[in-house]
């Protein structure tokens, strides 16, 4: 497995009273995650924590030995978390509507595997180019795909927070899996929409491109998002390969 440094941080932002985001960085187990809860009244906070706890349980013994095993564990983590959130809702009907968007990245040898649901995102910075590896499961992304609006219009669209997929909302979970190869010097960024709603991809790239410790890059991203309004919780995990 490639050696890598992983750091995460979450910030409540400037407008919210509680933080419904969760992150987990486990370099020793070869995975990291970001989850963004939804549902309000502390229910979103519970959903993202259920997701994080479930993933840790699934990955708790050893790092995935093969890419196939990594894919299997990602599917297991999302599927089990989906079941547990739905079970919680049945036990606490007042939390109906709770769920979370989520990203998991797993490293195995020279491979990476990403599990993705919702509008949290995973990016990779390689050779100075920032690429979004995941595709938002959102109403505005659907409208972009249909050619009805432009990406620039989506950033200020009144329906930009309408999510089409989330963990815990439907019995059958439609999970995106992204696979790829890791190269030395790659930087992977997992984040909640509290970052990407505030910052353009160009601004994110400019913040993480200069040589600096990953901790400093995360601080820079969060401070920029807050300076741009900080309307939501902001959560970032950075993974730097060596």
mmCIF file of C-alpha atoms in Angstrom:
data_model
loop_
_atom_site.group_PDB
_atom_site.id
_atom_site.type_symbol
_atom_site.label_atom_id
_atom_site.label_comp_id
_atom_site.label_asym_id
_atom_site.label_seq_id
_atom_site.Cartn_x
_atom_site.Cartn_y
_atom_site.Cartn_z
ATOM 1 C CA UNK A 1 0.000 0.000 0.000
ATOM 2 C CA UNK A 2 1.194 3.497 -0.770
ATOM 3 C CA UNK A 3 2.239 5.503 2.261
ATOM 4 C CA UNK A 4 -0.089 8.379 2.886
ATOM 5 C CA UNK A 5 -0.884 11.127 5.333
ATOM 6 C CA UNK A 6 -4.526 11.723 6.200
ATOM 7 C CA UNK A 7 -5.992 14.630 8.162
ATOM 8 C CA UNK A 8 -9.580 15.733 8.700
ATOM 9 C CA UNK A 9 -11.413 18.614 10.323
ATOM 10 C CA UNK A 10 -14.997 19.760 10.733
ATOM 11 C CA UNK A 11 -16.312 23.235 11.563
ATOM 12 C CA UNK A 12 -19.867 24.241 12.448
ATOM 13 C CA UNK A 13 -19.645 27.267 10.135
ATOM 14 C CA UNK A 14 -21.118 30.688 10.829
ATOM 15 C CA UNK A 15 -24.870 30.132 10.572
ATOM 16 C CA UNK A 16 -25.666 26.719 12.077
ATOM 17 C CA UNK A 17 -26.045 26.048 15.796
ATOM 18 C CA UNK A 18 -25.045 22.380 15.599
ATOM 19 C CA UNK A 19 -22.739 20.283 13.447
ATOM 20 C CA UNK A 20 -24.340 17.384 11.555
ATOM 21 C CA UNK A 21 -21.126 16.445 9.721
ATOM 22 C CA UNK A 22 -18.763 13.649 10.677
ATOM 23 C CA UNK A 23 -15.330 12.646 9.399
ATOM 24 C CA UNK A 24 -13.005 9.744 10.091
ATOM 25 C CA UNK A 25 -9.380 9.331 8.966
ATOM 26 C CA UNK A 26 -7.742 5.955 9.537
ATOM 27 C CA UNK A 27 -4.405 5.723 7.709
ATOM 28 C CA UNK A 28 -3.581 2.507 9.588
ATOM 29 C CA UNK A 29 -6.711 0.858 8.174
ATOM 30 C CA UNK A 30 -6.362 2.458 4.739
ATOM 31 C CA UNK A 31 -9.585 4.446 4.616
ATOM 32 C CA UNK A 32 -11.140 7.856 5.244
ATOM 33 C CA UNK A 33 -14.692 9.156 5.176
ATOM 34 C CA UNK A 34 -16.858 12.268 5.320
ATOM 35 C CA UNK A 35 -20.595 12.170 6.066
ATOM 36 C CA UNK A 36 -23.064 15.058 6.041
ATOM 37 C CA UNK A 37 -26.219 14.466 8.075
ATOM 38 C CA UNK A 38 -29.641 15.777 7.193
ATOM 39 C CA UNK A 39 -32.931 15.783 9.006
ATOM 40 C CA UNK A 40 -32.622 18.517 11.590
ATOM 41 C CA UNK A 41 -33.467 18.295 15.310
ATOM 42 C CA UNK A 42 -30.150 16.472 15.859
ATOM 43 C CA UNK A 43 -31.341 13.594 13.636
ATOM 44 C CA UNK A 44 -28.819 14.377 10.894
ATOM 45 C CA UNK A 45 -26.082 14.319 13.477
ATOM 46 C CA UNK A 46 -27.207 10.813 14.509
ATOM 47 C CA UNK A 47 -27.321 9.606 10.895
ATOM 48 C CA UNK A 48 -23.790 10.716 10.065
ATOM 49 C CA UNK A 49 -22.504 9.185 13.291
ATOM 50 C CA UNK A 50 -24.230 5.868 12.535
ATOM 51 C CA UNK A 51 -22.536 5.885 9.138
ATOM 52 C CA UNK A 52 -19.112 6.625 10.615
ATOM 53 C CA UNK A 53 -19.448 4.034 13.375
ATOM 54 C CA UNK A 54 -20.626 1.405 10.909
ATOM 55 C CA UNK A 55 -17.739 2.026 8.519
ATOM 56 C CA UNK A 56 -15.248 1.781 11.364
ATOM 57 C CA UNK A 57 -16.779 -1.543 12.363
ATOM 58 C CA UNK A 58 -16.525 -2.872 8.795
ATOM 59 C CA UNK A 59 -12.894 -1.766 8.396
ATOM 60 C CA UNK A 60 -11.822 -2.400 11.974
ATOM 61 C CA UNK A 61 -9.638 -5.492 11.578
ATOM 62 C CA UNK A 62 -7.117 -4.936 8.764
ATOM 63 C CA UNK A 63 -6.707 -2.861 5.630
ATOM 64 C CA UNK A 64 -8.289 -4.283 2.467
ATOM 65 C CA UNK A 65 -5.829 -6.656 0.783
ATOM 66 C CA UNK A 66 -7.202 -6.299 -2.760
ATOM 67 C CA UNK A 67 -9.267 -3.847 -4.761
ATOM 68 C CA UNK A 68 -12.112 -6.383 -4.862
ATOM 69 C CA UNK A 69 -12.068 -6.628 -1.078
ATOM 70 C CA UNK A 70 -12.062 -2.834 -0.832
ATOM 71 C CA UNK A 71 -15.146 -2.631 -3.079
ATOM 72 C CA UNK A 72 -16.881 -5.313 -1.010
ATOM 73 C CA UNK A 73 -16.195 -3.514 2.264
ATOM 74 C CA UNK A 74 -17.379 -0.165 0.893
ATOM 75 C CA UNK A 75 -20.628 -1.779 -0.266
ATOM 76 C CA UNK A 76 -21.013 -3.480 3.110
ATOM 77 C CA UNK A 77 -20.428 -0.231 5.035
ATOM 78 C CA UNK A 78 -23.003 1.717 3.024
ATOM 79 C CA UNK A 79 -25.552 -1.111 3.038
ATOM 80 C CA UNK A 80 -25.301 -1.777 6.759
ATOM 81 C CA UNK A 81 -25.398 1.929 7.629
ATOM 82 C CA UNK A 82 -28.496 2.304 5.451
ATOM 83 C CA UNK A 83 -30.210 -0.517 7.357
ATOM 84 C CA UNK A 84 -29.217 0.889 10.745
ATOM 85 C CA UNK A 85 -30.434 4.406 9.978
ATOM 86 C CA UNK A 86 -33.765 3.030 8.761
ATOM 87 C CA UNK A 87 -34.046 0.878 11.885
ATOM 88 C CA UNK A 88 -33.412 3.968 14.019
ATOM 89 C CA UNK A 89 -36.202 5.819 12.206
ATOM 90 C CA UNK A 90 -38.631 2.980 12.893
ATOM 91 C CA UNK A 91 -37.710 3.155 16.583
ATOM 92 C CA UNK A 92 -37.857 6.977 16.665
ATOM 93 C CA UNK A 93 -40.563 8.098 14.182
ATOM 94 C CA UNK A 94 -39.914 11.737 15.062
ATOM 95 C CA UNK A 95 -36.610 11.347 13.185
ATOM 96 C CA UNK A 96 -38.340 10.403 9.949
ATOM 97 C CA UNK A 97 -36.504 12.014 7.023
ATOM 98 C CA UNK A 98 -33.063 11.706 8.566
ATOM 99 C CA UNK A 99 -30.152 10.417 6.497
ATOM 100 C CA UNK A 100 -26.730 11.451 5.297
ATOM 101 C CA UNK A 101 -24.643 11.962 2.213
ATOM 102 C CA UNK A 102 -21.315 10.177 2.414
ATOM 103 C CA UNK A 103 -17.900 9.585 0.892
ATOM 104 C CA UNK A 104 -15.509 6.738 1.689
ATOM 105 C CA UNK A 105 -12.106 6.335 0.057
ATOM 106 C CA UNK A 106 -10.162 3.086 0.528
ATOM 107 C CA UNK A 107 -6.576 2.389 -0.486
ATOM 108 C CA UNK A 108 -5.326 -1.084 -1.378
ATOM 109 C CA UNK A 109 -1.878 -1.458 -2.941
ATOM 110 C CA UNK A 110 -1.738 1.017 -5.807
ATOM 111 C CA UNK A 111 -5.541 1.148 -6.128
ATOM 112 C CA UNK A 112 -8.154 3.407 -4.633
ATOM 113 C CA UNK A 113 -11.883 2.765 -4.324
ATOM 114 C CA UNK A 114 -14.479 5.464 -3.573
ATOM 115 C CA UNK A 115 -18.035 4.932 -2.373
ATOM 116 C CA UNK A 116 -20.282 7.938 -2.972
ATOM 117 C CA UNK A 117 -23.878 8.948 -2.300
ATOM 118 C CA UNK A 118 -25.320 12.465 -2.303
ATOM 119 C CA UNK A 119 -23.647 15.836 -2.851
ATOM 120 C CA UNK A 120 -20.593 15.484 -0.677
ATOM 121 C CA UNK A 121 -17.627 15.127 -3.027
ATOM 122 C CA UNK A 122 -14.242 13.550 -3.591
ATOM 123 C CA UNK A 123 -11.569 15.324 -5.645
ATOM 124 C CA UNK A 124 -8.047 14.403 -6.697
ATOM 125 C CA UNK A 125 -5.219 16.866 -7.266
ATOM 126 C CA UNK A 126 -2.624 15.315 -9.583
ATOM 127 C CA UNK A 127 0.053 17.116 -11.576
ATOM 128 C CA UNK A 128 -1.526 20.444 -10.680
ATOM 129 C CA UNK A 129 -4.965 19.450 -12.029
ATOM 130 C CA UNK A 130 -7.960 19.238 -9.684
ATOM 131 C CA UNK A 131 -10.533 16.667 -10.823
ATOM 132 C CA UNK A 132 -13.914 15.949 -9.253
ATOM 133 C CA UNK A 133 -14.072 12.147 -9.076
ATOM 134 C CA UNK A 134 -17.687 11.905 -7.927
ATOM 135 C CA UNK A 135 -20.900 13.212 -9.426
ATOM 136 C CA UNK A 136 -23.490 14.956 -7.270
ATOM 137 C CA UNK A 137 -26.792 13.157 -6.763
ATOM 138 C CA UNK A 138 -28.735 16.411 -6.760
ATOM 139 C CA UNK A 139 -31.573 18.087 -8.598
ATOM 140 C CA UNK A 140 -29.325 20.810 -10.011
ATOM 141 C CA UNK A 141 -26.814 18.241 -11.317
ATOM 142 C CA UNK A 142 -29.676 16.472 -13.049
ATOM 143 C CA UNK A 143 -30.716 19.790 -14.589
ATOM 144 C CA UNK A 144 -27.122 20.392 -15.723
ATOM 145 C CA UNK A 145 -27.012 16.936 -17.332
ATOM 146 C CA UNK A 146 -30.244 17.689 -19.194
ATOM 147 C CA UNK A 147 -28.815 21.002 -20.419
ATOM 148 C CA UNK A 148 -31.451 23.079 -18.636
ATOM 149 C CA UNK A 149 -29.002 25.093 -16.530
ATOM 150 C CA UNK A 150 -25.278 25.772 -16.535
ATOM 151 C CA UNK A 151 -22.870 24.839 -13.715
ATOM 152 C CA UNK A 152 -22.557 28.558 -12.932
ATOM 153 C CA UNK A 153 -26.346 28.882 -12.612
ATOM 154 C CA UNK A 154 -26.430 25.772 -10.388
ATOM 155 C CA UNK A 155 -24.243 27.480 -7.784
ATOM 156 C CA UNK A 156 -26.996 29.993 -6.947
ATOM 157 C CA UNK A 157 -30.061 27.945 -7.915
ATOM 158 C CA UNK A 158 -32.927 28.021 -5.385
ATOM 159 C CA UNK A 159 -33.140 24.201 -5.473
ATOM 160 C CA UNK A 160 -29.413 23.523 -5.173
ATOM 161 C CA UNK A 161 -29.827 21.732 -1.828
ATOM 162 C CA UNK A 162 -32.344 19.151 -3.086
ATOM 163 C CA UNK A 163 -30.634 15.745 -2.852
ATOM 164 C CA UNK A 164 -31.769 12.774 -4.943
ATOM 165 C CA UNK A 165 -29.885 10.058 -3.047
ATOM 166 C CA UNK A 166 -28.812 9.684 0.586
ATOM 167 C CA UNK A 167 -27.994 6.929 3.050
ATOM 168 C CA UNK A 168 -31.033 5.925 5.106
ATOM 169 C CA UNK A 169 -33.743 7.388 2.876
ATOM 170 C CA UNK A 170 -34.646 4.412 0.676
ATOM 171 C CA UNK A 171 -34.612 0.692 1.389
ATOM 172 C CA UNK A 172 -32.675 0.014 -1.815
ATOM 173 C CA UNK A 173 -29.424 1.959 -1.859
ATOM 174 C CA UNK A 174 -28.033 3.152 -5.204
ATOM 175 C CA UNK A 175 -24.302 3.455 -4.532
ATOM 176 C CA UNK A 176 -21.680 4.898 -6.882
ATOM 177 C CA UNK A 177 -18.310 3.116 -6.879
ATOM 178 C CA UNK A 178 -15.273 4.869 -8.390
ATOM 179 C CA UNK A 179 -12.014 2.960 -8.924
ATOM 180 C CA UNK A 180 -8.577 4.174 -9.954
ATOM 181 C CA UNK A 181 -4.825 3.991 -9.553
ATOM 182 C CA UNK A 182 -2.857 6.007 -7.029
ATOM 183 C CA UNK A 183 0.281 7.866 -8.079
ATOM 184 C CA UNK A 184 2.951 9.289 -5.797
ATOM 185 C CA UNK A 185 2.099 12.854 -4.826
ATOM 186 C CA UNK A 186 -1.657 12.560 -5.389
ATOM 187 C CA UNK A 187 -3.821 14.597 -3.031
ATOM 188 C CA UNK A 188 -7.372 13.358 -2.396
ATOM 189 C CA UNK A 189 -9.951 15.711 -0.912
ATOM 190 C CA UNK A 190 -13.229 14.529 0.622
ATOM 191 C CA UNK A 191 -15.669 17.248 1.661
ATOM 192 C CA UNK A 192 -19.230 18.107 2.566
ATOM 193 C CA UNK A 193 -21.201 20.603 0.495
ATOM 194 C CA UNK A 194 -20.518 23.211 3.144
ATOM 195 C CA UNK A 195 -17.182 23.642 1.382
ATOM 196 C CA UNK A 196 -18.218 23.358 -2.272
ATOM 197 C CA UNK A 197 -21.303 25.572 -1.914
ATOM 198 C CA UNK A 198 -18.987 28.350 -0.735
ATOM 199 C CA UNK A 199 -15.921 27.828 -2.955
ATOM 200 C CA UNK A 200 -15.413 27.237 -6.656
ATOM 201 C CA UNK A 201 -13.208 24.404 -7.859
ATOM 202 C CA UNK A 202 -10.610 26.965 -8.953
ATOM 203 C CA UNK A 203 -10.487 28.438 -5.441
ATOM 204 C CA UNK A 204 -10.177 24.964 -3.914
ATOM 205 C CA UNK A 205 -7.326 24.142 -6.279
ATOM 206 C CA UNK A 206 -5.495 27.371 -5.438
ATOM 207 C CA UNK A 207 -5.855 26.603 -1.725
ATOM 208 C CA UNK A 208 -4.417 23.080 -1.865
ATOM 209 C CA UNK A 209 -1.870 23.425 -4.690
ATOM 210 C CA UNK A 210 1.010 25.174 -2.848
ATOM 211 C CA UNK A 211 3.423 22.940 -0.958
ATOM 212 C CA UNK A 212 2.367 22.949 2.707
ATOM 213 C CA UNK A 213 1.413 20.476 5.435
ATOM 214 C CA UNK A 214 -2.026 18.987 4.861
ATOM 215 C CA UNK A 215 -3.166 20.465 8.191
ATOM 216 C CA UNK A 216 -2.444 23.956 6.842
ATOM 217 C CA UNK A 217 -4.326 23.222 3.618
ATOM 218 C CA UNK A 218 -7.411 22.143 5.543
ATOM 219 C CA UNK A 219 -7.300 25.267 7.700
ATOM 220 C CA UNK A 220 -7.014 27.384 4.550
ATOM 221 C CA UNK A 221 -10.044 25.704 2.953
ATOM 222 C CA UNK A 222 -12.235 26.045 6.024
ATOM 223 C CA UNK A 223 -11.241 29.669 6.584
ATOM 224 C CA UNK A 224 -11.986 30.501 2.946
ATOM 225 C CA UNK A 225 -15.407 28.845 3.161
ATOM 226 C CA UNK A 226 -16.223 30.820 6.296
ATOM 227 C CA UNK A 227 -14.975 34.035 4.706
ATOM 228 C CA UNK A 228 -17.372 33.329 1.821
ATOM 229 C CA UNK A 229 -20.337 33.040 4.182
ATOM 230 C CA UNK A 230 -19.941 29.766 6.095
ATOM 231 C CA UNK A 231 -23.634 28.995 5.592
ATOM 232 C CA UNK A 232 -23.361 25.306 6.476
ATOM 233 C CA UNK A 233 -21.147 22.916 8.416
ATOM 234 C CA UNK A 234 -17.779 22.556 6.678
ATOM 235 C CA UNK A 235 -15.932 19.253 6.723
ATOM 236 C CA UNK A 236 -12.738 18.347 4.869
ATOM 237 C CA UNK A 237 -10.480 15.293 4.841
ATOM 238 C CA UNK A 238 -7.218 15.396 2.879
ATOM 239 C CA UNK A 239 -5.149 12.369 1.943
ATOM 240 C CA UNK A 240 -1.636 12.935 0.571
ATOM 241 C CA UNK A 241 0.157 9.959 -0.965
ATOM 242 C CA UNK A 242 3.904 9.419 -0.935
#
